[in-house]
mmCIF file of C-alpha atoms in Angstrom:
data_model
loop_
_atom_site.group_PDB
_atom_site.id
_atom_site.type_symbol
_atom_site.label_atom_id
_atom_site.label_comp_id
_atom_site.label_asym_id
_atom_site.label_seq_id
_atom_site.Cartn_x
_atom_site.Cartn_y
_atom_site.Cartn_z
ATOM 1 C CA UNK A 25 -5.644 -95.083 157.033
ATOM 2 C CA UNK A 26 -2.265 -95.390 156.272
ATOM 3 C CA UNK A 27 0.650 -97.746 157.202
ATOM 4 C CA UNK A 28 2.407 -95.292 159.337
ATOM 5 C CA UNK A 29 -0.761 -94.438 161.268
ATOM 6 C CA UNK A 30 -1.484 -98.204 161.853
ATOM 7 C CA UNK A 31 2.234 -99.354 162.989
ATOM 8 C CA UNK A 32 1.718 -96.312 165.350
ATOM 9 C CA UNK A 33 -1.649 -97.564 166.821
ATOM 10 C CA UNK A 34 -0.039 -100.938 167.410
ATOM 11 C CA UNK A 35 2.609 -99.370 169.152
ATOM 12 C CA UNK A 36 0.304 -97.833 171.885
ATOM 13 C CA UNK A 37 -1.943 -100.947 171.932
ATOM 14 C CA UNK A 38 1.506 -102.696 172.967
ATOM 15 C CA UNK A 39 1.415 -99.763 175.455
ATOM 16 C CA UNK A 40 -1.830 -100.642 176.780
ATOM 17 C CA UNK A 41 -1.890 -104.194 177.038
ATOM 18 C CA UNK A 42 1.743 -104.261 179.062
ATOM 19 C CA UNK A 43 -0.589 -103.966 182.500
ATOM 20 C CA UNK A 44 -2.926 -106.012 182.774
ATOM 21 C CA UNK A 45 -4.027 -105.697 186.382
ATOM 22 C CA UNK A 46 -6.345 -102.355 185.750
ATOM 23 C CA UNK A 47 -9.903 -102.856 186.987
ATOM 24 C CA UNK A 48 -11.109 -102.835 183.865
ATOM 25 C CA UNK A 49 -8.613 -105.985 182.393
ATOM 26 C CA UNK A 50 -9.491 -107.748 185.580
ATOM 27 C CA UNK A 51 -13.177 -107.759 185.132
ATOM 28 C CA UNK A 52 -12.612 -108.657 181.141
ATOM 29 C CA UNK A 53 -10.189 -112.268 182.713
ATOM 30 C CA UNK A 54 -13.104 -112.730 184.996
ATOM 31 C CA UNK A 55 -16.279 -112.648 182.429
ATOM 32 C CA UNK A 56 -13.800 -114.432 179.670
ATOM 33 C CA UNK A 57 -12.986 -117.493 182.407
ATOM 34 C CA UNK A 58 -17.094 -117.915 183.206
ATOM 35 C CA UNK A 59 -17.582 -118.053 179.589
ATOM 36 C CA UNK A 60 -15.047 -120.536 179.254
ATOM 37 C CA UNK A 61 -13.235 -123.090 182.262
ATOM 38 C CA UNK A 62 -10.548 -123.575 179.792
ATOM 39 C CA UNK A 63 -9.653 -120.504 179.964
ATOM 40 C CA UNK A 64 -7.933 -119.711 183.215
ATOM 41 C CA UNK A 65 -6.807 -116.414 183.876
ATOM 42 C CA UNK A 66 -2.981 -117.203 184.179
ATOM 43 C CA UNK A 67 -3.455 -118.577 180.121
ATOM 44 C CA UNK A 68 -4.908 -115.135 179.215
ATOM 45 C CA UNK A 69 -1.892 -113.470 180.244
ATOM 46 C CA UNK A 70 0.125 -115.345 178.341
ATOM 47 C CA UNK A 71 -2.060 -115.103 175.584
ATOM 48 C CA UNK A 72 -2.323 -111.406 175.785
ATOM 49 C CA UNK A 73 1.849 -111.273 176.551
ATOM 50 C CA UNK A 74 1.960 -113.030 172.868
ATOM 51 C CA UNK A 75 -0.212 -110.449 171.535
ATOM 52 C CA UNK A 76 1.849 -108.088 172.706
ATOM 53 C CA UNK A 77 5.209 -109.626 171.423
ATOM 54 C CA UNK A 78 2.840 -108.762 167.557
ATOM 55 C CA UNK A 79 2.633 -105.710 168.046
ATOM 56 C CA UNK A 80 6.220 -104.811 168.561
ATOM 57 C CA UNK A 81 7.418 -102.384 166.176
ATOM 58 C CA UNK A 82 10.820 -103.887 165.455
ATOM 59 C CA UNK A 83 8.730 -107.117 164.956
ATOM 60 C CA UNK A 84 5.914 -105.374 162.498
ATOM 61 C CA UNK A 85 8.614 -103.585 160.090
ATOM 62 C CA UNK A 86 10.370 -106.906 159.879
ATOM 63 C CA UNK A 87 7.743 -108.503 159.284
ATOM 64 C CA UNK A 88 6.402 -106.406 156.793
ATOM 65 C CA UNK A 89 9.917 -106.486 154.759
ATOM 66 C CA UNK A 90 9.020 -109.543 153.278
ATOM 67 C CA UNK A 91 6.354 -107.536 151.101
ATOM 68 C CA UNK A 92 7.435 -104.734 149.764
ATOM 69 C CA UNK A 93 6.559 -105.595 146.111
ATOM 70 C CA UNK A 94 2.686 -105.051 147.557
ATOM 71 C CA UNK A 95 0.889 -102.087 147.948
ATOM 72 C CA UNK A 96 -0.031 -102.412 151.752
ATOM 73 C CA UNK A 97 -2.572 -100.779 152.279
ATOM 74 C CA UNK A 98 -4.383 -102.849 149.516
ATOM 75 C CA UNK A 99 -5.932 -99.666 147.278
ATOM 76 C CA UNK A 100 -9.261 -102.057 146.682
ATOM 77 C CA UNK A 101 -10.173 -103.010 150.057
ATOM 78 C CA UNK A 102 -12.345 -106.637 150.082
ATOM 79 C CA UNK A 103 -14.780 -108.262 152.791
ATOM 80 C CA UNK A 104 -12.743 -110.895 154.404
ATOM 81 C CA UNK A 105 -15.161 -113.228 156.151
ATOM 82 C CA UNK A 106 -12.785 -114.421 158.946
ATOM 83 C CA UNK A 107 -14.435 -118.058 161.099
ATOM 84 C CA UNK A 108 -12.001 -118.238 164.447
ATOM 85 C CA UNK A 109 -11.651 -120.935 166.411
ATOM 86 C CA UNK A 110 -11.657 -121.139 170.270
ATOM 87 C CA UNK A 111 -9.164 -123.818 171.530
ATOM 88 C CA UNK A 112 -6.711 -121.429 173.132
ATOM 89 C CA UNK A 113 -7.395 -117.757 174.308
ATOM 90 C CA UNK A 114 -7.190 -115.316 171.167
ATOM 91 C CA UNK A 115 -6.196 -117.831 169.037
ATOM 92 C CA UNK A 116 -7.542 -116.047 166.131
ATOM 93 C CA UNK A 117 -5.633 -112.691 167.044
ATOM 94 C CA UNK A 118 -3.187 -113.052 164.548
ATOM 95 C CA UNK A 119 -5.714 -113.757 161.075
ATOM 96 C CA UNK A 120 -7.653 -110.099 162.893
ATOM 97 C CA UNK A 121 -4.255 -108.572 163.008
ATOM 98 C CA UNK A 122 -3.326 -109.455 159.386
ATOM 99 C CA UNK A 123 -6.677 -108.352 157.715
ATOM 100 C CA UNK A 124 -6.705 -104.780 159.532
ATOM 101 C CA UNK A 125 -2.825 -104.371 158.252
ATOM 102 C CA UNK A 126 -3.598 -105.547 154.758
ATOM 103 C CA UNK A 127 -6.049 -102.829 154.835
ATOM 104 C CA UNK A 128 -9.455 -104.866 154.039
ATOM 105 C CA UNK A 129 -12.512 -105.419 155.701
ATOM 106 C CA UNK A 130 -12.768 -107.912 158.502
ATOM 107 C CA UNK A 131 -16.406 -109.956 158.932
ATOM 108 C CA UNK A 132 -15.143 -111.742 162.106
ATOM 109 C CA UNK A 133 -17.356 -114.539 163.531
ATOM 110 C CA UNK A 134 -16.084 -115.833 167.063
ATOM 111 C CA UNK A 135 -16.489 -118.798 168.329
ATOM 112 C CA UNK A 136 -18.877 -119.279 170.912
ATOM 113 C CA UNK A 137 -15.936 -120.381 172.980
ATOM 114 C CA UNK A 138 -13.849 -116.762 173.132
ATOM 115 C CA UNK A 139 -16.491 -114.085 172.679
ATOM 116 C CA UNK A 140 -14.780 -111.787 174.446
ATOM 117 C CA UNK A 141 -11.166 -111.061 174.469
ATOM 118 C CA UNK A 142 -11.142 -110.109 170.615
ATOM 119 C CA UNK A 143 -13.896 -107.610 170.789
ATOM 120 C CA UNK A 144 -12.055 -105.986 174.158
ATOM 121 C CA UNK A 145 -9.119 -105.653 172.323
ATOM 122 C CA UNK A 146 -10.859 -104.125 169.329
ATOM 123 C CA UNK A 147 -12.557 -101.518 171.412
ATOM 124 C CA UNK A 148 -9.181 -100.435 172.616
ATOM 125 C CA UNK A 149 -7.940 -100.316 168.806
ATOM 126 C CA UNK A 150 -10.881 -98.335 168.104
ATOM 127 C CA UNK A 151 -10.469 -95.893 170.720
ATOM 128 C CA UNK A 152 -6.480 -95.422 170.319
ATOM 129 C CA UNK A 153 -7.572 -94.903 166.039
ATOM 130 C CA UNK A 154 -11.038 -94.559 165.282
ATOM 131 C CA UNK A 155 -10.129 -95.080 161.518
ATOM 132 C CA UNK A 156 -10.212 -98.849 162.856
ATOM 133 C CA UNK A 157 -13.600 -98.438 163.199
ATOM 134 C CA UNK A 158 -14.602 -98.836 159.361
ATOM 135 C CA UNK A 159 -12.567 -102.776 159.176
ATOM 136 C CA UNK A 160 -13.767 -104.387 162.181
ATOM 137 C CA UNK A 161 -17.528 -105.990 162.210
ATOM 138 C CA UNK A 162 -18.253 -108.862 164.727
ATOM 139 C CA UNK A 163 -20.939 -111.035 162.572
ATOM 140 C CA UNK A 164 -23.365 -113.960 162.576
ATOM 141 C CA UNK A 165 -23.419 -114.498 159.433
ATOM 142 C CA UNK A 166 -20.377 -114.482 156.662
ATOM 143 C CA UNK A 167 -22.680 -114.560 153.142
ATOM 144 C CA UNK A 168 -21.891 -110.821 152.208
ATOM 145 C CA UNK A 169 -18.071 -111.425 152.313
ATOM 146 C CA UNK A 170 -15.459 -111.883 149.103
ATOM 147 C CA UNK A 171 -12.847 -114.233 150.702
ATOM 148 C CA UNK A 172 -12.619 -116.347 153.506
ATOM 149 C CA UNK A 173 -10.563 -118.005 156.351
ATOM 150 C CA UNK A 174 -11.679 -120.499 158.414
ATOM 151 C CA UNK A 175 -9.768 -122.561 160.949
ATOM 152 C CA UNK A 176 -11.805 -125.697 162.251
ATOM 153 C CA UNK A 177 -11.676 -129.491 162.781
ATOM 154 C CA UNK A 178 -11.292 -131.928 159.693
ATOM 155 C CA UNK A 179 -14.754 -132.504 159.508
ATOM 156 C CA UNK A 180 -15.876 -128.569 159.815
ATOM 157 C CA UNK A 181 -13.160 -127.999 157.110
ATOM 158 C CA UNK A 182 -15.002 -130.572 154.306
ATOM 159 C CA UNK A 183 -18.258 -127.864 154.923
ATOM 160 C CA UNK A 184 -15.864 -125.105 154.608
ATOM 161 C CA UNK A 185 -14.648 -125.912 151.390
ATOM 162 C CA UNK A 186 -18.217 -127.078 149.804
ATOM 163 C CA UNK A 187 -19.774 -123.466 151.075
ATOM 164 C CA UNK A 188 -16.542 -121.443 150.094
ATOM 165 C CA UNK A 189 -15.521 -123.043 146.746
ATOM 166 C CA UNK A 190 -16.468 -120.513 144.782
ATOM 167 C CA UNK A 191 -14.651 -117.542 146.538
ATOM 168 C CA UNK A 192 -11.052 -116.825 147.300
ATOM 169 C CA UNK A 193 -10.221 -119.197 150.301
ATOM 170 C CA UNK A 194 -8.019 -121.115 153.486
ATOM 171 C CA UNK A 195 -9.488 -123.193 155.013
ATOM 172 C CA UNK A 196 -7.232 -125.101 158.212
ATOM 173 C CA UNK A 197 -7.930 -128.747 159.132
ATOM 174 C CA UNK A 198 -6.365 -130.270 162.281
ATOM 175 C CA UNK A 199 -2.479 -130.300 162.750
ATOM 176 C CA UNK A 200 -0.004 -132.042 165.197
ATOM 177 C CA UNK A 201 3.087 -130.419 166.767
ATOM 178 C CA UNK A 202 5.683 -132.680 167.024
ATOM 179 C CA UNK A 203 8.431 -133.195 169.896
ATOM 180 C CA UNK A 204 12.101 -134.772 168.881
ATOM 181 C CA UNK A 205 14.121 -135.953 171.853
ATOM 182 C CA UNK A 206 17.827 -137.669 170.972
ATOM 183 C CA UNK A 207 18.204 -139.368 174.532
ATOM 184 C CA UNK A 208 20.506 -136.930 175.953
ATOM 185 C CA UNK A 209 17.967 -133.743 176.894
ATOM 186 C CA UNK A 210 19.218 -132.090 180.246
ATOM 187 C CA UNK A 211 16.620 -132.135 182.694
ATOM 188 C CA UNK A 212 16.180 -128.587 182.275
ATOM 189 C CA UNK A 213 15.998 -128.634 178.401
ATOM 190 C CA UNK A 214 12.870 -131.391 179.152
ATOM 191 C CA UNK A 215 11.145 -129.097 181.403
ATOM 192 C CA UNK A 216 11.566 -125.715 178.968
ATOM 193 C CA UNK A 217 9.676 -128.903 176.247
ATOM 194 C CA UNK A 218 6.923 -129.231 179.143
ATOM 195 C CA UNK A 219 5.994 -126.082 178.905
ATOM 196 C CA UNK A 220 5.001 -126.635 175.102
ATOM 197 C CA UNK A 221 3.032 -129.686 175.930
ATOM 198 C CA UNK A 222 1.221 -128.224 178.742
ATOM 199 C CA UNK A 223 0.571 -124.433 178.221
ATOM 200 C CA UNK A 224 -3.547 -124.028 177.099
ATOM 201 C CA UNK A 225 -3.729 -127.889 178.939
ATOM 202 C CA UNK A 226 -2.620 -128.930 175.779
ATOM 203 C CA UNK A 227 -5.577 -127.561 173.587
ATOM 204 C CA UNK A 228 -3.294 -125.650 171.110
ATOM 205 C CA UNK A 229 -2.191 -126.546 167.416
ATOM 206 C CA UNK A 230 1.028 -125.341 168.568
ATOM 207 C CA UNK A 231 0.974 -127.761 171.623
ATOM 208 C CA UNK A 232 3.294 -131.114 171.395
ATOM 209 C CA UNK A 233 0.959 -134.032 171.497
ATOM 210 C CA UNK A 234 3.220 -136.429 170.540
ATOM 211 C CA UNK A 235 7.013 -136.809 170.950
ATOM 212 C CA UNK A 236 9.579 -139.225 169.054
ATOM 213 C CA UNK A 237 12.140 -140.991 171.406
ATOM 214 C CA UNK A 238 15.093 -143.159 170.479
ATOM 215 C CA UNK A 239 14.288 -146.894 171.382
ATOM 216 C CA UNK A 240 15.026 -147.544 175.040
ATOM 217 C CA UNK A 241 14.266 -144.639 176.311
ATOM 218 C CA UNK A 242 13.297 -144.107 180.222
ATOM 219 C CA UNK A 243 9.678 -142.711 180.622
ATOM 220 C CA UNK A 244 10.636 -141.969 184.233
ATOM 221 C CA UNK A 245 12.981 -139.169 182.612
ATOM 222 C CA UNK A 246 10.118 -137.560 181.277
ATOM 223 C CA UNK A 247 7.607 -137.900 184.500
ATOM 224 C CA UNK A 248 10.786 -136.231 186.688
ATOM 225 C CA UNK A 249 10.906 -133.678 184.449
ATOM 226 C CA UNK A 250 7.303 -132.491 183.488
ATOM 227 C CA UNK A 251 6.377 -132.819 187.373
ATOM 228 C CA UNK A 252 6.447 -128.729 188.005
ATOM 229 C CA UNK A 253 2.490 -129.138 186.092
ATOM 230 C CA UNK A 254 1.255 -131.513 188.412
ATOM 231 C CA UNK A 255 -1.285 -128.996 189.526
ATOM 232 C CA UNK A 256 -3.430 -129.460 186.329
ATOM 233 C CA UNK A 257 -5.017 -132.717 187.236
ATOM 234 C CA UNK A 258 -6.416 -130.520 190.360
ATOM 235 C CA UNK A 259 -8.019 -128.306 187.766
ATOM 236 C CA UNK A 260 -11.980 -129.708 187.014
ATOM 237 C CA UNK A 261 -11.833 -129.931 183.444
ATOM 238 C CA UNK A 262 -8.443 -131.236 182.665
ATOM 239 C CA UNK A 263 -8.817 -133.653 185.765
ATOM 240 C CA UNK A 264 -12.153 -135.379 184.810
ATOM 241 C CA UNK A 265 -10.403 -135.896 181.059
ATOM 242 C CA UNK A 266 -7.682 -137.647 182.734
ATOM 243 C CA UNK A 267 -9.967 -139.483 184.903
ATOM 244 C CA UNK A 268 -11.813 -140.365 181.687
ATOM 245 C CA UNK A 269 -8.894 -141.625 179.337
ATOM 246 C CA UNK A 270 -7.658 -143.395 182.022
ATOM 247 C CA UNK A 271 -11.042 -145.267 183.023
ATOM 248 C CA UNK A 272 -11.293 -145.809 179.026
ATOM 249 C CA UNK A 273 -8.060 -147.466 178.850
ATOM 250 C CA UNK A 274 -7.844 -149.617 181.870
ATOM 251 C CA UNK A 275 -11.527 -150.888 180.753
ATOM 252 C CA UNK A 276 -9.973 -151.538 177.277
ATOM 253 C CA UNK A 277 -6.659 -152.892 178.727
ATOM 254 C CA UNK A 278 -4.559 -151.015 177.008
ATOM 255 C CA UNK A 279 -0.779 -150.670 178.250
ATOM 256 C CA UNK A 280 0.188 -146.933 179.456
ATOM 257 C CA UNK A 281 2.566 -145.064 181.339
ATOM 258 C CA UNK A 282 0.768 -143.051 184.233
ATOM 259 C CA UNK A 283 2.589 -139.809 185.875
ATOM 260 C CA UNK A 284 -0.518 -139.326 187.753
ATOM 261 C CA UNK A 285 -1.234 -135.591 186.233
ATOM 262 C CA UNK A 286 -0.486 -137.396 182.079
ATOM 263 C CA UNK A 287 -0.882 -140.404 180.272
ATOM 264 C CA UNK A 288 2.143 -141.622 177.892
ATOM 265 C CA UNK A 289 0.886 -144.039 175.544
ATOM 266 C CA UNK A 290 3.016 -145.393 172.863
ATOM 267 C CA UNK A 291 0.719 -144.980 169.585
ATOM 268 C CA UNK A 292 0.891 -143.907 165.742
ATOM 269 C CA UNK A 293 -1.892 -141.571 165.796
ATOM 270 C CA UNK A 294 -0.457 -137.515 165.962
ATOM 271 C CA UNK A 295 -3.048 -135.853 168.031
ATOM 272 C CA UNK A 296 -3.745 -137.268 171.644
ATOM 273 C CA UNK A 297 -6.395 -136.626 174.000
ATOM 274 C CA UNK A 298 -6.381 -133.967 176.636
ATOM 275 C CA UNK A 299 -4.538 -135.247 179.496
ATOM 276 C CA UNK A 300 -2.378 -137.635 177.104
ATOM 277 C CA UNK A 301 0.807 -137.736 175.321
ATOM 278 C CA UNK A 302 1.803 -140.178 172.170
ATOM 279 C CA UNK A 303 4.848 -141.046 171.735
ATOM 280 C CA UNK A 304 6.845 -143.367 169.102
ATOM 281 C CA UNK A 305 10.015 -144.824 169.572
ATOM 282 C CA UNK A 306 12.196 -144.830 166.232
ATOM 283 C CA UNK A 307 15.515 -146.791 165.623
ATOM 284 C CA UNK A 308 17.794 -144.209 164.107
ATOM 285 C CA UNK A 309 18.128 -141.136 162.312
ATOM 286 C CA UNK A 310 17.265 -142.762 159.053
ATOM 287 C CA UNK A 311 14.066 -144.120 160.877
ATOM 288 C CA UNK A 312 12.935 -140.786 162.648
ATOM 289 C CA UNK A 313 13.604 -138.784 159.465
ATOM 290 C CA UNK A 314 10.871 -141.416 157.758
ATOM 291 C CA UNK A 315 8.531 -141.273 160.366
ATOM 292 C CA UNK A 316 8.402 -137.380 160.168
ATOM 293 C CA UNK A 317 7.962 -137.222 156.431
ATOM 294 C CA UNK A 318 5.022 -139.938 156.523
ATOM 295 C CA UNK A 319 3.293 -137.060 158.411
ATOM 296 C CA UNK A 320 4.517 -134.114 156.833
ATOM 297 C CA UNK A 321 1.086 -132.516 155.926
ATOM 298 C CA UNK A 322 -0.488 -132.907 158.988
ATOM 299 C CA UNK A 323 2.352 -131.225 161.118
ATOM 300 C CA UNK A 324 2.366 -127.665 162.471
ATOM 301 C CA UNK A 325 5.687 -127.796 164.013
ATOM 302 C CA UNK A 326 8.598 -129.867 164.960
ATOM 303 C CA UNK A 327 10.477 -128.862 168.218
ATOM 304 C CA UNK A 328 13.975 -130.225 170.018
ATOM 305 C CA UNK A 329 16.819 -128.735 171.740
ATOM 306 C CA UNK A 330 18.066 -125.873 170.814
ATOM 307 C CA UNK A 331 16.406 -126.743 167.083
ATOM 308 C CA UNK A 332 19.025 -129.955 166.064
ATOM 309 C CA UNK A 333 16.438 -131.650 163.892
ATOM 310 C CA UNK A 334 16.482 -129.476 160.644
ATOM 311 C CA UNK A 335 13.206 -127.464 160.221
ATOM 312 C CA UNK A 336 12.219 -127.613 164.184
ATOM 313 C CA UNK A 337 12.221 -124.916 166.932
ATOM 314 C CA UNK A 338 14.028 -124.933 170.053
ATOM 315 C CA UNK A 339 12.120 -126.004 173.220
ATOM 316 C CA UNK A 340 9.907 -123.480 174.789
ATOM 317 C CA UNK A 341 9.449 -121.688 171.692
ATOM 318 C CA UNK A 342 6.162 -123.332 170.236
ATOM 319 C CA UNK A 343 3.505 -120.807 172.004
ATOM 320 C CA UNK A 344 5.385 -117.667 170.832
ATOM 321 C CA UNK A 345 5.043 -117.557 167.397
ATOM 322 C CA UNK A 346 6.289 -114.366 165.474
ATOM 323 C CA UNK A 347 3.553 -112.925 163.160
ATOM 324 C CA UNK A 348 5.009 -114.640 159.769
ATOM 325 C CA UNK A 349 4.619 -117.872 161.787
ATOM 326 C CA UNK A 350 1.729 -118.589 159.747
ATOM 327 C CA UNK A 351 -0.679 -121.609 160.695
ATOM 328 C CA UNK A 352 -0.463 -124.671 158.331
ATOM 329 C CA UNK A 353 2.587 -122.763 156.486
ATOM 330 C CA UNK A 354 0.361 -120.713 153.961
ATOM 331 C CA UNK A 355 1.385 -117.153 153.707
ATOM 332 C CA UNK A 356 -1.653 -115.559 155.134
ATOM 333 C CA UNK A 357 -0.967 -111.757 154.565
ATOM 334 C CA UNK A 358 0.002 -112.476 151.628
ATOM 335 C CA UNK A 359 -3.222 -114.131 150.356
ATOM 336 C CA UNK A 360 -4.886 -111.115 151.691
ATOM 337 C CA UNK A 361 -2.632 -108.715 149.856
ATOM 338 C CA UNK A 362 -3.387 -110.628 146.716
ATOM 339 C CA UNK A 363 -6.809 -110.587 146.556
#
């Protein structure tokens, strides 16, 4: 299958997945929620509406641009053993997406946590090109393939790297998004930020778990602000982990800032529980700049307004990545391309 015939399957994929309330899609949100609470049907939209933002043509051939010293399709096709996590809804869209452009073979294994978005989409790419057919196998099993990618925890990551040493690899540990606030945020810049700290309840990579704020600053600004998600602590899961880090710090005395729906807690650590935000106060620009280097490996992203801080996004930008967005800032595709 050539390029042109896959850009053109993309484009009606885009076509398909722009309505979403067809019996069919319904059913699909209703089976994926009982297989996971996390995953509430409003989130799969937005998941899905992401997807669809991929599949853009505009957004492919740009993307693509970056690689025209490649042959793409590769001309020696390899098994690509792909191990996806299951935070978010189709969070492993976009390393399926890059291995069926590149032109290999994708050995997907799901996570038991999001069996069954991926494959739904698949069985529309299948049926819009049956060429598709030939790269997609959902596995159990990954020993037959000739590279891997595996996104995990820290811990699942040391395993990844002993079993996959010997074979062409990425393997992603756990990463922190990072929120940069000067003092002087409107209210409505801080509630387009909320919307990166809340969307998924907070499960995402891409998700700010902890934000930087000049010393001095006013919690309250930041309770006024994220309010409009108030709602969350009514939903079962999210509610009994706020119940729970609360309980857990009130038994441990440990000072906190309570909006009733999030915890604020000032602490070094990057990645905060569900229901929880970090934060850090730093004493000037000399200060902040050192705190974000210190954690430089470990970040995913950096976000303020409008993008000030140099290598951040603008607010509300962290859950729509474009596909060259890669995760932990290794060129995916072209990995693939060079195997």
């Amino acid at each position: 299958m050539n390029l042109t015939q896959k850009i053109k399957a993309a484009s009606e994929l885009h076509q398909v997945l722009s309505d979403m309330h067809q019996p069919e899609w319904q059913a699909t949100l209703r089976t994926a929620e009982l297989e996971n609470k996390w995953f509430s049907q409003e989130y799969i939209r937005a998941a899905l509406e992401g997807i669809r933002l991929f599949l853009e043509e505009e957004q492919i051939r740009q993307w693509l641009s970056q690689y025209t010293n490649y042959s793409i399709p590769v001309k020696n096709p390899q098994k690509v053993g792909v191990i996806m996590a299951g935070n978010i809804p189709l969070v492993g869209f976009q390393d399926f997406w890059h291995v069926l452009m590149s032109g290999h073979i994708l050995l997907a294994k799901m996570s038991s946590q999001d069996t069954v978005l991926l494959k739904k989409i698949a069985q529309i790419l299948c049926d819009i090109e049956p060429e598709f057919q030939k790269q997609i196998h959902f596995v159990d099993l990954l020993k037959e393939a000739d590279a891997y990618i595996a996104t995990g925890s820290n811990n699942s990551a040391r395993y990844f790297e002993y079993y996959f040493a010997k074979k062409p690899h990425i393997i992603r540990k756990n990463r922190a998004s990072l929120g940069i606030l000067k003092g002087d945020e409107s209210e409505s810049e801080l509630k387009t930020l909320s919307r990166d700290v809340f969307m998924y309840f907070g499960m995402g990579c891409r998700n700010i778990s902890k934000l930087y704020l000049p010393e001095g600053y006013n919690l309250e600004i930041l309770q006024r602000a994220f309010q409009q998600w108030d709602c969350l602590v009514n939903h079962n899961k999210y509610g009994n982990n706020y119940d729970y880090n609360k309980s857990i710090l009130l038994m441990n005395q440990e000072p906190f800032f309570d909006t009733g729906f999030l915890i604020l807690q000032e602490n070094a650590r990057l990645v905060s529980p569900v229901a929880m935000m970090y934060y850090e106060f730093y004493k000037n620009q000399e200060d902040l700049y050192n705190k974000i280097q210190l954690h430089q490996d470990q970040t995913q992203l950096l976000t303020s307004a409008q993008g000030w801080f140099p290598g951040s996004i603008p607010f509300g930008q962290s859950q729509k990545p474009k596909l060259w967005d890669y995760a932990d800032g290794i060129d995916t595709f072209k990995f693939l391309l060079e195997l």
